[in-house]
N, CA, C and O atoms as a printed pandas DataFrame, in Angstrom:
     atom_number atom_name residue_name chain_id  residue_number  x_coord  y_coord  z_coord
0              1         N          ASN        A               1   25.489   24.973  -17.830
1              2        CA          ASN        A               1   25.501   23.825  -18.729
2              3         C          ASN        A               1   24.495   24.057  -19.849
3              4         O          ASN        A               1   23.344   24.409  -19.594
4              5         N          GLU        A               2   24.924   23.862  -21.066
5              6        CA          GLU        A               2   24.081   24.153  -22.231
6              7         C          GLU        A               2   22.820   23.287  -22.261
7              8         O          GLU        A               2   21.743   23.771  -22.609
8              9         N          ARG        A               3   22.950   22.014  -21.900
9             10        CA          ARG        A               3   21.774   21.133  -21.929
10            11         C          ARG        A               3   20.710   21.562  -20.922
11            12         O          ARG        A               3   19.515   21.447  -21.193
12            13         N          ARG        A               4   21.141   22.057  -19.757
13            14        CA          ARG        A               4   20.182   22.557  -18.764
14            15         C          ARG        A               4   19.374   23.710  -19.345
15            16         O          ARG        A               4   18.163   23.789  -19.140
16            17         N          HIS        A               5   20.045   24.608  -20.073
17            18        CA          HIS        A               5   19.348   25.738  -20.695
18            19         C          HIS        A               5   18.366   25.251  -21.754
19            20         O          HIS        A               5   17.248   25.758  -21.850
20            21         N          VAL        A               6   18.779   24.279  -22.538
21            22        CA          VAL        A               6   17.899   23.719  -23.573
22            23         C          VAL        A               6   16.651   23.124  -22.928
23            24         O          VAL        A               6   15.531   23.362  -23.380
24            25         N          LEU        A               7   16.860   22.348  -21.866
25            26        CA          LEU        A               7   15.725   21.713  -21.198
26            27         C          LEU        A               7   14.826   22.751  -20.539
27            28         O          LEU        A               7   13.603   22.635  -20.610
28            29         N          ARG        A               8   15.405   23.761  -19.902
29            30        CA          ARG        A               8   14.605   24.819  -19.273
30            31         C          ARG        A               8   13.763   25.531  -20.328
31            32         O          ARG        A               8   12.579   25.783  -20.104
32            33         N          ASP        A               9   14.356   25.859  -21.474
33            34        CA          ASP        A               9   13.615   26.530  -22.539
34            35         C          ASP        A               9   12.500   25.643  -23.085
35            36         O          ASP        A               9   11.392   26.112  -23.346
36            37         N          LEU        A              10   12.805   24.360  -23.254
37            38        CA          LEU        A              10   11.821   23.418  -23.774
38            39         C          LEU        A              10   10.623   23.310  -22.832
39            40         O          LEU        A              10    9.474   23.355  -23.271
40            41         N          MET        A              11   10.898   23.169  -21.543
41            42        CA          MET        A              11    9.815   23.070  -20.571
42            43         C          MET        A              11    9.091   24.394  -20.403
43            44         O          MET        A              11    7.883   24.417  -20.165
44            45         N          GLY        A              12    9.814   25.491  -20.523
45            46        CA          GLY        A              12    9.198   26.807  -20.410
46            47         C          GLY        A              12    8.290   27.129  -21.572
47            48         O          GLY        A              12    7.363   27.928  -21.437
48            49         N          SER        A              13    8.547   26.513  -22.717
49            50        CA          SER        A              13    7.713   26.783  -23.890
50            51         C          SER        A              13    6.354   26.099  -23.799
51            52         O          SER        A              13    5.463   26.371  -24.604
52            53         N          HIS        A              14    6.200   25.224  -22.833
53            54        CA          HIS        A              14    4.919   24.561  -22.583
54            55         C          HIS        A              14    4.051   25.585  -21.847
55            56         O          HIS        A              14    3.986   25.595  -20.617
56            57         N          SER        A              15    3.392   26.437  -22.618
57            58        CA          SER        A              15    2.823   27.652  -22.044
58            59         C          SER        A              15    1.555   27.414  -21.229
59            60         O          SER        A              15    0.758   26.517  -21.506
60            61         N          SER        A              16    1.410   28.249  -20.227
61            62        CA          SER        A              16    0.206   28.271  -19.411
62            63         C          SER        A              16    0.225   29.562  -18.609
63            64         O          SER        A              16    1.284   30.149  -18.390
64            65         N          ASN        A              17   -0.949   30.002  -18.173
65            66        CA          ASN        A              17   -1.034   31.235  -17.392
66            67         C          ASN        A              17   -0.440   31.059  -16.005
67            68         O          ASN        A              17    0.103   32.003  -15.430
68            69         N          SER        A              18   -0.542   29.872  -15.479
69            70        CA          SER        A              18   -0.116   29.620  -14.102
70            71         C          SER        A              18    1.007   28.602  -14.083
71            72         O          SER        A              18    0.960   27.596  -14.790
72            73         N          ALA        A              19    2.023   28.871  -13.264
73            74        CA          ALA        A              19    3.160   27.945  -13.176
74            75         C          ALA        A              19    2.695   26.572  -12.705
75            76         O          ALA        A              19    3.156   25.558  -13.228
76            77         N          GLY        A              20    1.791   26.519  -11.728
77            78        CA          GLY        A              20    1.306   25.239  -11.210
78            79         C          GLY        A              20    0.577   24.430  -12.267
79            80         O          GLY        A              20    0.752   23.214  -12.357
80            81         N          VAL        A              21   -0.237   25.098  -13.064
81            82        CA          VAL        A              21   -0.962   24.415  -14.142
82            83         C          VAL        A              21    0.025   23.925  -15.198
83            84         O          VAL        A              21   -0.125   22.830  -15.741
84            85         N          ARG        A              22    1.040   24.751  -15.486
85            86        CA          ARG        A              22    2.047   24.351  -16.482
86            87         C          ARG        A              22    2.783   23.104  -16.024
87            88         O          ARG        A              22    3.007   22.188  -16.815
88            89         N          ILE        A              23    3.165   23.062  -14.741
89            90        CA          ILE        A              23    3.878   21.901  -14.207
90            91         C          ILE        A              23    2.997   20.664  -14.309
91            92         O          ILE        A              23    3.458   19.609  -14.745
92            93         N          THR        A              24    1.733   20.785  -13.911
93            94        CA          THR        A              24    0.825   19.632  -13.954
94            95         C          THR        A              24    0.605   19.165  -15.380
95            96         O          THR        A              24    0.617   17.961  -15.637
96            97         N          SER        A              25    0.404   20.081  -16.311
97            98        CA          SER        A              25    0.172   19.661  -17.695
98            99         C          SER        A              25    1.423   19.046  -18.306
99           100         O          SER        A              25    1.332   18.098  -19.086
100          101         N          LEU        A              26    2.605   19.585  -17.954
101          102        CA          LEU        A              26    3.858   18.979  -18.405
102          103         C          LEU        A              26    3.997   17.570  -17.848
103          104         O          LEU        A              26    4.327   16.631  -18.572
104          105         N          PHE        A              27    3.741   17.438  -16.547
105          106        CA          PHE        A              27    3.859   16.140  -15.877
106          107         C          PHE        A              27    2.955   15.115  -16.558
107          108         O          PHE        A              27    3.385   13.998  -16.849
108          109         N          LEU        A              28    1.711   15.494  -16.811
109          110        CA          LEU        A              28    0.760   14.572  -17.441
110          111         C          LEU        A              28    1.145   14.258  -18.886
111          112         O          LEU        A              28    0.933   13.141  -19.357
112          113         N          ALA        A              29    1.706   15.232  -19.581
113          114        CA          ALA        A              29    2.142   15.001  -20.964
114          115         C          ALA        A              29    3.299   14.014  -21.019
115          116         O          ALA        A              29    3.394   13.213  -21.949
116          117         N          ILE        A              30    4.171   14.072  -20.033
117          118        CA          ILE        A              30    5.365   13.219  -20.023
118          119         C          ILE        A              30    5.062   11.835  -19.455
119          120         O          ILE        A              30    5.659   10.850  -19.890
120          121         N          ASP        A              31    4.148   11.745  -18.493
121          122        CA          ASP        A              31    3.794   10.468  -17.839
122          123         C          ASP        A              31    2.868    9.656  -18.752
123          124         O          ASP        A              31    1.689    9.473  -18.448
124          125         N          VAL        A              32    3.415    9.174  -19.869
125          126        CA          VAL        A              32    2.590    8.498  -20.872
126          127         C          VAL        A              32    2.016    7.171  -20.378
127          128         O          VAL        A              32    0.993    6.715  -20.889
128          129         N          HIS        A              33    2.653    6.552  -19.400
129          130        CA          HIS        A              33    2.147    5.275  -18.884
130          131         C          HIS        A              33    1.133    5.476  -17.760
131          132         O          HIS        A              33    0.607    4.511  -17.206
132          133         N          ARG        A              34    0.866    6.743  -17.429
133          134        CA          ARG        A              34   -0.130    7.084  -16.395
134          135         C          ARG        A              34    0.128    6.353  -15.084
135          136         O          ARG        A              34   -0.791    5.830  -14.454
136          137         N          SER        A              35    1.404    6.328  -14.686
137          138        CA          SER        A              35    1.785    5.631  -13.459
138          139         C          SER        A              35    1.764    6.560  -12.251
139          140         O          SER        A              35    1.893    6.109  -11.113
140          141         N          GLY        A              36    1.599    7.871  -12.503
141          142        CA          GLY        A              36    1.690    8.826  -11.414
142          143         C          GLY        A              36    3.121    9.222  -11.109
143          144         O          GLY        A              36    3.385    9.962  -10.162
144          145         N          ARG        A              37    4.038    8.726  -11.917
145          146        CA          ARG        A              37    5.453    9.076  -11.804
146          147         C          ARG        A              37    6.014    9.268  -13.210
147          148         O          ARG        A              37    5.618    8.587  -14.156
148          149         N          VAL        A              38    6.939   10.206  -13.318
149          150        CA          VAL        A              38    7.645   10.396  -14.589
150          151         C          VAL        A              38    8.964    9.642  -14.504
151          152         O          VAL        A              38    9.850   10.001  -13.729
152          153         N          THR        A              39    9.081    8.588  -15.312
153          154        CA          THR        A              39   10.349    7.846  -15.339
154          155         C          THR        A              39   11.339    8.602  -16.215
155          156         O          THR        A              39   10.961    9.455  -17.019
156          157         N          MET        A              40   12.596    8.273  -16.043
157          158        CA          MET        A              40   13.618    8.946  -16.839
158          159         C          MET        A              40   13.490    8.578  -18.316
159          160         O          MET        A              40   13.830    9.384  -19.182
160          161         N          GLN        A              41   13.005    7.371  -18.614
161          162        CA          GLN        A              41   12.798    6.998  -20.013
162          163         C          GLN        A              41   11.680    7.833  -20.628
163          164         O          GLN        A              41   11.788    8.269  -21.774
164          165         N          GLU        A              42   10.606    8.057  -19.871
165          166        CA          GLU        A              42    9.514    8.905  -20.367
166          167         C          GLU        A              42   10.007   10.334  -20.592
167          168         O          GLU        A              42    9.678   10.960  -21.599
168          169         N          LEU        A              43   10.801   10.843  -19.644
169          170        CA          LEU        A              43   11.327   12.198  -19.772
170          171         C          LEU        A              43   12.258   12.303  -20.969
171          172         O          LEU        A              43   12.199   13.274  -21.724
172          173         N          LEU        A              44   13.115   11.307  -21.143
173          174        CA          LEU        A              44   14.042   11.303  -22.275
174          175         C          LEU        A              44   13.282   11.258  -23.603
175          176         O          LEU        A              44   13.611   11.993  -24.534
176          177         N          ASP        A              45   12.275   10.403  -23.688
177          178        CA          ASP        A              45   11.470   10.315  -24.917
178          179         C          ASP        A              45   10.800   11.653  -25.224
179          180         O          ASP        A              45   10.777   12.098  -26.371
180          181         N          TRP        A              46   10.257   12.287  -24.186
181          182        CA          TRP        A              46    9.576   13.575  -24.367
182          183         C          TRP        A              46   10.553   14.642  -24.850
183          184         O          TRP        A              46   10.254   15.388  -25.783
184          185         N          ILE        A              47   11.723   14.713  -24.212
185          186        CA          ILE        A              47   12.733   15.707  -24.596
186          187         C          ILE        A              47   13.134   15.519  -26.057
187          188         O          ILE        A              47   13.188   16.484  -26.819
188          189         N          ASN        A              48   13.413   14.285  -26.441
189          190        CA          ASN        A              48   13.873   14.029  -27.809
190          191         C          ASN        A              48   12.778   14.259  -28.843
191          192         O          ASN        A              48   13.061   14.692  -29.960
192          193         N          THR        A              49   11.520   13.971  -28.477
193          194        CA          THR        A              49   10.405   14.180  -29.402
194          195         C          THR        A              49   10.051   15.661  -29.510
195          196         O          THR        A              49   10.012   16.221  -30.605
196          197         N          GLU        A              50    9.794   16.288  -28.363
197          198        CA          GLU        A              50    9.363   17.687  -28.348
198          199         C          GLU        A              50   10.468   18.641  -28.791
199          200         O          GLU        A              50   10.204   19.642  -29.457
200          201         N          GLY        A              51   11.689   18.328  -28.422
201          202        CA          GLY        A              51   12.805   19.209  -28.749
202          203         C          GLY        A              51   13.537   18.837  -30.013
203          204         O          GLY        A              51   14.484   19.513  -30.416
204          205         N          ASN        A              52   13.091   17.740  -30.652
205          206        CA          ASN        A              52   13.768   17.238  -31.848
206          207         C          ASN        A              52   15.268   17.073  -31.573
207          208         O          ASN        A              52   16.121   17.515  -32.343
208          209         N          LEU        A              53   15.550   16.413  -30.435
209          210        CA          LEU        A              53   16.926   16.233  -29.975
210          211         C          LEU        A              53   17.305   14.751  -30.018
211          212         O          LEU        A              53   16.473   13.890  -30.303
212          213         N          THR        A              54   18.558   14.479  -29.734
213          214        CA          THR        A              54   19.040   13.093  -29.711
214          215         C          THR        A              54   19.828   12.840  -28.433
215          216         O          THR        A              54   20.940   12.312  -28.466
216          217         N          TRP        A              55   19.237   13.226  -27.308
217          218        CA          TRP        A              55   19.909   13.011  -26.024
218          219         C          TRP        A              55   19.953   11.532  -25.695
219          220         O          TRP        A              55   19.076   10.762  -26.086
220          221         N          THR        A              56   20.994   11.152  -24.966
221          222        CA          THR        A              56   21.099    9.793  -24.438
222          223         C          THR        A              56   20.677    9.815  -22.970
223          224         O          THR        A              56   20.484   10.885  -22.392
224          225         N          MET        A              57   20.537    8.650  -22.376
225          226        CA          MET        A              57   20.208    8.568  -20.956
226          227         C          MET        A              57   21.329    9.195  -20.119
227          228         O          MET        A              57   21.071    9.791  -19.074
228          229         N          GLU        A              58   22.567    9.058  -20.583
229          230        CA          GLU        A              58   23.701    9.651  -19.867
230          231         C          GLU        A              58   23.617   11.177  -19.895
231          232         O          GLU        A              58   23.914   11.836  -18.899
232          233         N          ASP        A              59   23.209   11.740  -21.045
233          234        CA          ASP        A              59   23.026   13.196  -21.138
234          235         C          ASP        A              59   21.976   13.655  -20.128
235          236         O          ASP        A              59   22.168   14.643  -19.420
236          237         N          LEU        A              60   20.869   12.926  -20.074
237          238        CA          LEU        A              60   19.785   13.287  -19.164
238          239         C          LEU        A              60   20.232   13.169  -17.712
239          240         O          LEU        A              60   19.926   14.033  -16.890
240          241         N          GLU        A              61   20.951   12.107  -17.401
241          242        CA          GLU        A              61   21.409   11.915  -16.031
242          243         C          GLU        A              61   22.316   13.067  -15.598
243          244         O          GLU        A              61   22.236   13.535  -14.463
244          245         N          GLU        A              62   23.168   13.514  -16.499
245          246        CA          GLU        A              62   24.059   14.634  -16.184
246          247         C          GLU        A              62   23.259   15.898  -15.878
247          248         O          GLU        A              62   23.569   16.619  -14.929
248          249         N          VAL        A              63   22.233   16.164  -16.682
249          250        CA          VAL        A              63   21.407   17.359  -16.480
250          251         C          VAL        A              63   20.601   17.261  -15.187
251          252         O          VAL        A              63   20.532   18.220  -14.418
252          253         N          VAL        A              64   19.995   16.101  -14.952
253          254        CA          VAL        A              64   19.131   15.938  -13.785
254          255         C          VAL        A              64   19.932   15.966  -12.495
255          256         O          VAL        A              64   19.490   16.551  -11.506
256          257         N          SER        A              65   21.098   15.344  -12.490
257          258        CA          SER        A              65   21.854   15.228  -11.243
258          259         C          SER        A              65   22.626   16.495  -10.892
259          260         O          SER        A              65   23.009   16.678   -9.737
260          261         N          ARG        A              66   22.856   17.350  -11.842
261          262        CA          ARG        A              66   23.646   18.562  -11.585
262          263         C          ARG        A              66   22.791   19.641  -10.935
263          264         O          ARG        A              66   21.704   19.964  -11.413
264          265         N          GLY        A              67   23.296   20.187   -9.849
265          266        CA          GLY        A              67   22.668   21.348   -9.234
266          267         C          GLY        A              67   21.361   21.081   -8.512
267          268         O          GLY        A              67   20.560   21.999   -8.335
268          269         N          GLN        A              68   21.126   19.849   -8.091
269          270        CA          GLN        A              68   19.888   19.567   -7.373
270          271         C          GLN        A              68   19.999   19.960   -5.910
271          272         O          GLN        A              68   21.068   19.871   -5.306
272          273         N          GLU        A              69   18.886   20.394   -5.357
273          274        CA          GLU        A              69   18.821   20.676   -3.926
274          275         C          GLU        A              69   19.010   19.355   -3.177
275          276         O          GLU        A              69   18.790   18.276   -3.726
276          277         N          SER        A              70   19.417   19.465   -1.928
277          278        CA          SER        A              70   19.681   18.252   -1.142
278          279         C          SER        A              70   18.445   17.363   -1.057
279          280         O          SER        A              70   18.555   16.143   -0.937
280          281         N          GLU        A              71   17.260   17.986   -1.119
281          282        CA          GLU        A              71   16.021   17.210   -1.044
282          283         C          GLU        A              71   15.897   16.228   -2.204
283          284         O          GLU        A              71   15.338   15.141   -2.051
284          285         N          LEU        A              72   16.421   16.617   -3.365
285          286        CA          LEU        A              72   16.319   15.749   -4.540
286          287         C          LEU        A              72   17.569   14.904   -4.770
287          288         O          LEU        A              72   17.535   13.935   -5.528
288          289         N          GLN        A              73   18.671   15.269   -4.118
289          290        CA          GLN        A              73   19.929   14.548   -4.343
290          291         C          GLN        A              73   19.788   13.047   -4.111
291          292         O          GLN        A              73   20.240   12.246   -4.929
292          293         N          GLN        A              74   19.166   12.668   -3.005
293          294        CA          GLN        A              74   19.036   11.246   -2.663
294          295         C          GLN        A              74   18.148   10.513   -3.671
295          296         O          GLN        A              74   18.488    9.420   -4.123
296          297         N          GLN        A              75   17.016   11.113   -4.020
297          298        CA          GLN        A              75   16.100   10.463   -4.954
298          299         C          GLN        A              75   16.692   10.343   -6.343
299          300         O          GLN        A              75   16.366    9.419   -7.088
300          301         N          CYS        A              76   17.554   11.269   -6.688
301          302        CA          CYS        A              76   18.122   11.296   -8.036
302          303         C          CYS        A              76   18.780    9.968   -8.393
303          304         O          CYS        A              76   18.657    9.497   -9.523
304          305         N          LYS        A              77   19.475    9.365   -7.437
305          306        CA          LYS        A              77   20.121    8.070   -7.688
306          307         C          LYS        A              77   19.081    6.989   -7.977
307          308         O          LYS        A              77   19.324    6.088   -8.780
308          309         N          GLN        A              78   17.933    7.079   -7.327
309          310        CA          GLN        A              78   16.879    6.084   -7.536
310          311         C          GLN        A              78   16.224    6.224   -8.908
311          312         O          GLN        A              78   15.698    5.251   -9.448
312          313         N          TRP        A              79   16.255    7.429   -9.473
313          314        CA          TRP        A              79   15.628    7.637  -10.781
314          315         C          TRP        A              79   16.449    7.036  -11.916
315          316         O          TRP        A              79   15.929    6.810  -13.008
316          317         N          PHE        A              80   17.722    6.779  -11.663
317          318        CA          PHE        A              80   18.602    6.211  -12.685
318          319         C          PHE        A              80   19.167    4.872  -12.221
319          320         O          PHE        A              80   20.385    4.695  -12.180
320          321         N          PRO        A              81   18.299    3.934  -11.874
321          322        CA          PRO        A              81   18.806    2.633  -11.425
322          323         C          PRO        A              81   19.471    1.910  -12.591
323          324         O          PRO        A              81   19.182    2.180  -13.757
324          325         N          ARG        A              82   20.351    1.001  -12.258
325          326        CA          ARG        A              82   21.117    0.310  -13.299
326          327         C          ARG        A              82   20.378   -0.887  -13.893
327          328         O          ARG        A              82   20.802   -1.421  -14.918
328          329         N          SER        A              83   19.279   -1.319  -13.267
329          330        CA          SER        A              83   18.512   -2.419  -13.872
330          331         C          SER        A              83   17.244   -1.858  -14.501
331          332         O          SER        A              83   16.636   -0.936  -13.957
332          333         N          SER        A              84   16.844   -2.405  -15.632
333          334        CA          SER        A              84   15.688   -1.866  -16.352
334          335         C          SER        A              84   14.383   -2.082  -15.587
335          336         O          SER        A              84   13.464   -1.270  -15.693
336          337         N          GLU        A              85   14.291   -3.170  -14.816
337          338        CA          GLU        A              85   13.083   -3.399  -14.028
338          339         C          GLU        A              85   12.907   -2.309  -12.981
339          340         O          GLU        A              85   11.810   -1.779  -12.805
340          341         N          ALA        A              86   13.977   -1.980  -12.296
341          342        CA          ALA        A              86   13.911   -0.930  -11.285
342          343         C          ALA        A              86   13.613    0.417  -11.925
343          344         O          ALA        A              86   12.927    1.252  -11.334
344          345         N          ALA        A              87   14.125    0.628  -13.127
345          346        CA          ALA        A              87   13.901    1.900  -13.816
346          347         C          ALA        A              87   12.425    2.102  -14.128
347          348         O          ALA        A              87   11.940    3.233  -14.110
348          349         N          GLN        A              88   11.715    1.035  -14.410
349          350        CA          GLN        A              88   10.294    1.154  -14.702
350          351         C          GLN        A              88    9.502    1.553  -13.463
351          352         O          GLN        A              88    8.479    2.230  -13.566
352          353         N          GLU        A              89    9.978    1.132  -12.288
353          354        CA          GLU        A              89    9.271    1.434  -11.049
354          355         C          GLU        A              89    9.660    2.797  -10.496
355          356         O          GLU        A              89    8.855    3.452   -9.833
356          357         N          ALA        A              90   10.884    3.228  -10.764
357          358        CA          ALA        A              90   11.365    4.493  -10.212
358          359         C          ALA        A              90   10.889    5.646  -11.078
359          360         O          ALA        A              90   10.645    5.486  -12.274
360          361         N          GLY        A              91   10.765    6.782  -10.471
361          362        CA          GLY        A              91   10.385    7.968  -11.226
362          363         C          GLY        A              91   10.049    9.099  -10.294
363          364         O          GLY        A              91    9.905    8.914   -9.086
364          365         N          MET        A              92    9.925   10.278  -10.873
365          366        CA          MET        A              92    9.617   11.470  -10.093
366          367         C          MET        A              92    8.125   11.557   -9.823
367          368         O          MET        A              92    7.309   11.350  -10.721
368          369         N          THR        A              93    7.778   11.862   -8.595
369          370        CA          THR        A              93    6.390   12.215   -8.295
370          371         C          THR        A              93    6.157   13.612   -8.870
371          372         O          THR        A              93    7.103   14.274   -9.298
372          373         N          GLU        A              94    4.912   14.055   -8.881
373          374        CA          GLU        A              94    4.642   15.389   -9.414
374          375         C          GLU        A              94    5.343   16.461   -8.578
375          376         O          GLU        A              94    5.831   17.451   -9.123
376          377         N          TYR        A              95    5.394   16.270   -7.274
377          378        CA          TYR        A              95    6.077   17.223   -6.395
378          379         C          TYR        A              95    7.575   17.280   -6.716
379          380         O          TYR        A              95    8.146   18.364   -6.832
380          381         N          GLN        A              96    8.212   16.102   -6.861
381          382        CA          GLN        A              96    9.629   16.059   -7.199
382          383         C          GLN        A              96    9.874   16.667   -8.582
383          384         O          GLN        A              96   10.870   17.358   -8.799
384          385         N          PHE        A              97    8.964   16.403   -9.500
385          386        CA          PHE        A              97    9.066   16.950  -10.856
386          387         C          PHE        A              97    9.015   18.477  -10.796
387          388         O          PHE        A              97    9.786   19.151  -11.480
388          389         N          ALA        A              98    8.113   19.021   -9.982
389          390        CA          ALA        A              98    8.003   20.482   -9.837
390          391         C          ALA        A              98    9.296   21.063   -9.281
391          392         O          ALA        A              98    9.768   22.094   -9.760
392          393         N          LEU        A              99    9.877   20.407   -8.265
393          394        CA          LEU        A              99   11.149   20.875   -7.710
394          395         C          LEU        A              99   12.248   20.829   -8.768
395          396         O          LEU        A              99   13.071   21.739   -8.863
396          397         N          PHE        A             100   12.251   19.761   -9.558
397          398        CA          PHE        A             100   13.259   19.615  -10.604
398          399         C          PHE        A             100   13.131   20.731  -11.646
399          400         O          PHE        A             100   14.125   21.360  -12.009
400          401         N          VAL        A             101   11.918   20.973  -12.121
401          402        CA          VAL        A             101   11.704   22.009  -13.142
402          403         C          VAL        A             101   12.126   23.382  -12.596
403          404         O          VAL        A             101   12.756   24.171  -13.300
404          405         N          GLU        A             102   11.773   23.656  -11.340
405          406        CA          GLU        A             102   12.159   24.939  -10.733
406          407         C          GLU        A             102   13.675   25.071  -10.602
407          408         O          GLU        A             102   14.205   26.182  -10.604
408          409         N          SER        A             103   14.373   23.937  -10.488
409          410        CA          SER        A             103   15.831   23.986  -10.299
410          411         C          SER        A             103   16.593   24.211  -11.594
411          412         O          SER        A             103   17.794   24.479  -11.563
412          413         N          LEU        A             104   15.921   24.107  -12.728
413          414        CA          LEU        A             104   16.613   24.250  -14.019
414          415         C          LEU        A             104   17.076   25.686  -14.248
415          416         O          LEU        A             104   17.675   25.985  -15.281
């Protein structure tokens, strides 16, 4: 999927000597509300700002939900809740975010 490649390249360009440090710095850069979770809205805003893109939430959902390991499959539905209140509470932990980035 072309969008997966775009996202992988975008996240990979966030350079660091160590993969773990890169993941943590990416996570902190995207978690603008400092909630300890990356919401899909925060991720979408980051992608569109950093990549100068115009992705929609549907585009992001397609990329995130495709090709996930079974460990993330269940949580993936929770990250894209249909009510905006639930969306603010849901999000990836740093561990889930690391698994997601590795899966790209």
